[in-house]
Amino acid sequence: MKDYYYFLGISYDASEEDIKKAYRKLSLKYHPDKNDNDAFFGDRFREIQEAYETLSDISRRRAYDQNLESQQKSFRYTIPPSIKTFSANKIHAKKGEEIIINWQTQNADIVKVLPFGLEKAYGERIFKITEFKDGKFQLLLHATNSLLHKTIVQGITITEVFENNSEKFMDRAEDLFKTQSRTVMNPYGQPKIIRIGIAIIVLLAVIYFFIKVWIN
């Protein structure tokens, strides 16, 4: 049974206003029209709609809460969650290459495979890696027993493979000119090449200053 409260990121005693706010926020984030009709966002959007339609209706919410409570009582909550398997068909891949992952958990009522989101207790997913971070792509499997408030996590790291050195050089060169994420140290998201250039100029200015002082 799906946990609609978890889908919306709200507590079990959430008010009608809390439900509406959560739905508005998530529906904007995951709407297919804003995400190039990506299947992943489409699935999440349908789950969010399903959760809202149930929890926003008083009678449907009451019946849902009763069924959820009954399921929770019958679930083996005294046993901590466990991960039996979590594997990928390859741990070295090129950008755009197809990856297949499989997982199986036990005694977990909430299962997430990041960066994808909520999943069934066991399953398989096929996807393509469109972007690596520092040459790596991280997958995390979260298995949670919500009554015991226990979660276990297992990860898989897939390393980027380049066909040849020139491709690797081009990829790194492209990264130098790409706009970066905004941070405290880089509030404008300047590309690495600009920040490197500024650092070199500052270094040269400092060297020039010391040379001038030393000569005088």
Short mmCIF file of C-alpha atoms in Angstrom, two decimals:
data_model
loop_
_atom_site.label_atom_id
_atom_site.label_comp_id
_atom_site.label_asym_id
_atom_site.label_seq_id
_atom_site.Cartn_x
_atom_site.Cartn_y
_atom_site.Cartn_z
CA MET A 1 0.00 0.00 0.00
CA LYS A 2 1.41 3.38 -1.00
CA ASP A 3 2.19 5.90 1.72
CA TYR A 4 0.59 9.09 0.39
CA TYR A 5 1.85 11.12 3.32
CA TYR A 6 5.38 10.21 2.38
CA PHE A 7 4.75 11.10 -1.26
CA LEU A 8 3.75 14.63 -0.23
CA GLY A 9 6.39 14.94 2.49
CA ILE A 10 3.87 15.66 5.25
CA SER A 11 3.05 14.21 8.67
CA TYR A 12 0.13 11.85 9.32
CA ASP A 13 -1.74 14.60 11.19
CA ALA A 14 -1.24 17.22 8.44
CA SER A 15 -4.00 19.79 8.04
CA GLU A 16 -5.91 20.44 4.81
CA GLU A 17 -3.80 23.55 4.27
CA ASP A 18 -0.57 21.56 4.74
CA ILE A 19 -1.77 19.06 2.11
CA LYS A 20 -2.61 21.82 -0.38
CA LYS A 21 0.73 23.59 0.11
CA ALA A 22 2.70 20.38 -0.34
CA TYR A 23 0.73 19.46 -3.46
CA ARG A 24 1.20 22.87 -5.10
CA LYS A 25 4.93 22.85 -4.45
CA LEU A 26 5.54 19.29 -5.68
CA SER A 27 3.20 19.47 -8.69
CA LEU A 28 5.12 22.50 -9.97
CA LYS A 29 8.44 20.75 -9.46
CA TYR A 30 7.48 17.47 -11.13
CA HIS A 31 5.03 18.59 -13.82
CA PRO A 32 5.95 16.82 -17.10
CA ASP A 33 5.53 20.00 -19.14
CA LYS A 34 8.39 21.58 -17.18
CA ASN A 35 10.63 18.52 -17.46
CA ASP A 36 10.59 17.72 -21.19
CA ASN A 37 7.91 15.05 -20.59
CA ASP A 38 10.52 12.85 -18.90
CA ALA A 39 9.00 9.50 -17.81
CA PHE A 40 10.51 9.75 -14.32
CA PHE A 41 8.89 13.12 -13.62
CA GLY A 42 5.64 11.89 -15.17
CA ASP A 43 5.51 8.95 -12.74
CA ARG A 44 6.25 11.15 -9.73
CA PHE A 45 3.63 13.68 -10.87
CA ARG A 46 0.94 10.97 -11.11
CA GLU A 47 1.84 9.70 -7.62
CA ILE A 48 1.56 13.22 -6.22
CA GLN A 49 -1.84 13.72 -7.87
CA GLU A 50 -3.05 10.36 -6.58
CA ALA A 51 -1.94 11.24 -3.05
CA TYR A 52 -3.59 14.66 -3.14
CA GLU A 53 -6.89 13.38 -4.51
CA THR A 54 -7.10 10.86 -1.67
CA LEU A 55 -5.93 13.00 1.26
CA SER A 56 -7.81 16.15 0.26
CA ASP A 57 -11.16 14.30 0.40
CA ILE A 58 -12.26 13.84 4.04
CA SER A 59 -14.12 10.55 3.58
CA ARG A 60 -11.46 9.04 1.30
CA ARG A 61 -8.73 10.10 3.71
CA ARG A 62 -10.54 8.50 6.64
CA ALA A 63 -10.88 5.19 4.79
CA TYR A 64 -7.27 5.38 3.61
CA ASP A 65 -6.00 6.04 7.15
CA GLN A 66 -7.87 3.01 8.45
CA ASN A 67 -6.42 0.77 5.74
CA LEU A 68 -2.93 2.16 6.28
CA GLU A 69 -3.15 1.56 10.03
CA SER A 70 -4.37 -2.00 9.43
CA GLN A 71 -1.46 -2.66 7.07
CA GLN A 72 1.05 -1.23 9.51
CA LYS A 73 -0.23 -3.49 12.29
CA SER A 74 0.07 -6.58 10.10
CA PHE A 75 3.56 -5.66 8.90
CA ARG A 76 6.51 -7.28 10.66
CA TYR A 77 7.70 -4.04 12.20
CA THR A 78 9.69 -5.71 14.96
CA ILE A 79 12.29 -6.82 12.39
CA PRO A 80 14.77 -4.20 11.12
CA PRO A 81 14.91 -3.54 7.37
CA SER A 82 17.54 -5.26 5.27
CA ILE A 83 18.90 -5.16 1.73
CA LYS A 84 19.30 -8.58 0.15
CA THR A 85 20.67 -7.39 -3.17
CA PHE A 86 21.56 -4.13 -4.90
CA SER A 87 23.60 -4.46 -8.06
CA ALA A 88 24.31 -2.91 -11.46
CA ASN A 89 25.21 -4.70 -14.67
CA LYS A 90 28.31 -2.48 -14.95
CA ILE A 91 30.27 -0.11 -12.71
CA HIS A 92 32.27 1.51 -15.53
CA ALA A 93 30.31 3.26 -18.27
CA LYS A 94 30.42 5.99 -20.89
CA LYS A 95 28.06 8.94 -20.88
CA GLY A 96 24.74 7.94 -22.49
CA GLU A 97 25.38 4.22 -21.98
CA GLU A 98 22.49 2.07 -20.73
CA ILE A 99 22.67 0.81 -17.14
CA ILE A 100 20.50 -1.87 -15.50
CA ILE A 101 20.13 -2.01 -11.70
CA ASN A 102 18.35 -4.59 -9.56
CA TRP A 103 17.40 -4.52 -5.89
CA GLN A 104 15.55 -6.52 -3.27
CA THR A 105 14.75 -5.44 0.30
CA GLN A 106 13.06 -7.04 3.29
CA ASN A 107 10.93 -5.63 6.13
CA ALA A 108 10.91 -2.15 4.61
CA ASP A 109 7.70 -0.24 3.95
CA ILE A 110 9.48 2.73 2.33
CA VAL A 111 12.06 2.07 -0.37
CA LYS A 112 13.90 4.72 -2.37
CA VAL A 113 16.47 4.45 -5.12
CA LEU A 114 18.21 7.80 -5.50
CA PRO A 115 18.30 9.82 -7.65
CA PHE A 116 15.04 8.30 -8.96
CA GLY A 117 12.78 8.32 -5.88
CA LEU A 118 10.24 5.91 -4.37
CA GLU A 119 10.25 2.35 -5.64
CA LYS A 120 8.79 -1.06 -4.79
CA ALA A 121 10.50 -3.36 -2.28
CA TYR A 122 12.17 -5.14 -5.19
CA GLY A 123 12.58 -4.41 -8.86
CA GLU A 124 14.67 -3.44 -11.83
CA ARG A 125 15.33 -0.11 -13.54
CA ILE A 126 16.98 0.66 -16.88
CA PHE A 127 18.37 4.15 -17.43
CA LYS A 128 21.09 6.14 -19.18
CA ILE A 129 23.58 8.36 -17.42
CA THR A 130 23.49 11.80 -18.99
CA GLU A 131 25.85 13.50 -16.55
CA PHE A 132 28.72 12.42 -14.32
CA LYS A 133 30.00 14.46 -11.38
CA ASP A 134 33.79 14.43 -11.12
CA GLY A 135 33.77 11.29 -13.24
CA LYS A 136 31.33 9.41 -11.02
CA PHE A 137 27.60 8.67 -10.79
CA GLN A 138 26.22 7.69 -7.39
CA LEU A 139 23.23 5.41 -6.77
CA LEU A 140 21.79 4.96 -3.28
CA LEU A 141 19.23 2.43 -2.06
CA HIS A 142 17.33 3.44 1.10
CA ALA A 143 15.27 0.76 2.91
CA THR A 144 13.19 2.13 5.79
CA ASN A 145 11.07 0.54 8.51
CA SER A 146 8.98 3.59 9.43
CA LEU A 147 7.64 2.22 12.73
CA LEU A 148 11.09 1.33 14.04
CA HIS A 149 12.45 4.56 12.51
CA LYS A 150 15.35 2.58 11.07
CA THR A 151 16.90 3.04 7.65
CA ILE A 152 19.76 1.25 5.99
CA VAL A 153 21.56 2.57 2.92
CA GLN A 154 23.66 0.87 0.29
CA GLY A 155 25.40 2.57 -2.60
CA ILE A 156 26.78 1.84 -6.05
CA THR A 157 29.33 4.11 -7.70
CA ILE A 158 29.60 4.04 -11.49
CA THR A 159 32.84 5.45 -12.90
CA GLU A 160 32.96 7.31 -16.20
CA VAL A 161 34.89 5.69 -19.04
CA PHE A 162 36.31 7.63 -21.98
CA GLU A 163 36.89 6.09 -25.40
CA ASN A 164 40.22 7.85 -25.76
CA ASN A 165 42.36 10.57 -24.22
CA SER A 166 41.18 13.25 -26.66
CA GLU A 167 37.55 12.65 -25.62
CA LYS A 168 38.58 12.93 -21.98
CA PHE A 169 40.44 16.17 -22.72
CA MET A 170 37.46 17.64 -24.57
CA ASP A 171 35.10 16.73 -21.74
CA ARG A 172 37.33 18.39 -19.16
CA ALA A 173 37.82 21.44 -21.38
CA GLU A 174 34.06 21.75 -21.78
CA ASP A 175 33.69 21.57 -17.99
CA LEU A 176 36.03 24.56 -17.61
CA PHE A 177 33.69 26.79 -19.61
CA LYS A 178 30.42 25.46 -18.16
CA THR A 179 28.44 27.66 -15.75
CA GLN A 180 28.82 26.32 -12.22
CA SER A 181 26.28 25.97 -9.40
CA ARG A 182 25.94 29.07 -7.24
CA THR A 183 27.67 28.80 -3.87
CA VAL A 184 28.89 31.13 -1.14
CA MET A 185 32.35 31.11 -2.72
CA ASN A 186 30.92 31.48 -6.24
CA PRO A 187 27.67 33.50 -5.90
CA TYR A 188 27.40 34.23 -9.64
CA GLY A 189 28.05 30.69 -10.83
CA GLN A 190 31.09 31.76 -12.86
CA PRO A 191 32.75 29.07 -15.05
CA LYS A 192 35.95 27.52 -13.70
CA ILE A 193 38.05 29.14 -16.43
CA ILE A 194 37.07 32.65 -15.26
CA ARG A 195 37.81 31.86 -11.63
CA ILE A 196 41.18 30.35 -12.61
CA GLY A 197 41.96 33.45 -14.67
CA ILE A 198 41.10 35.77 -11.75
CA ALA A 199 43.25 33.68 -9.41
CA ILE A 200 46.23 33.91 -11.82
CA ILE A 201 45.84 37.69 -12.15
CA VAL A 202 45.73 38.10 -8.37
CA LEU A 203 48.78 35.86 -7.99
CA LEU A 204 50.74 37.84 -10.60
CA ALA A 205 49.76 41.12 -8.90
CA VAL A 206 51.00 39.82 -5.55
CA ILE A 207 54.30 38.64 -7.09
CA TYR A 208 54.75 42.01 -8.83
CA PHE A 209 54.09 43.83 -5.54
CA PHE A 210 56.71 41.79 -3.66
CA ILE A 211 59.28 42.19 -6.45
CA LYS A 212 58.74 45.96 -6.48
CA VAL A 213 59.08 46.16 -2.70
CA TRP A 214 62.22 43.98 -2.78
CA ILE A 215 63.88 46.12 -5.49
CA ASN A 216 63.14 49.35 -3.64
#
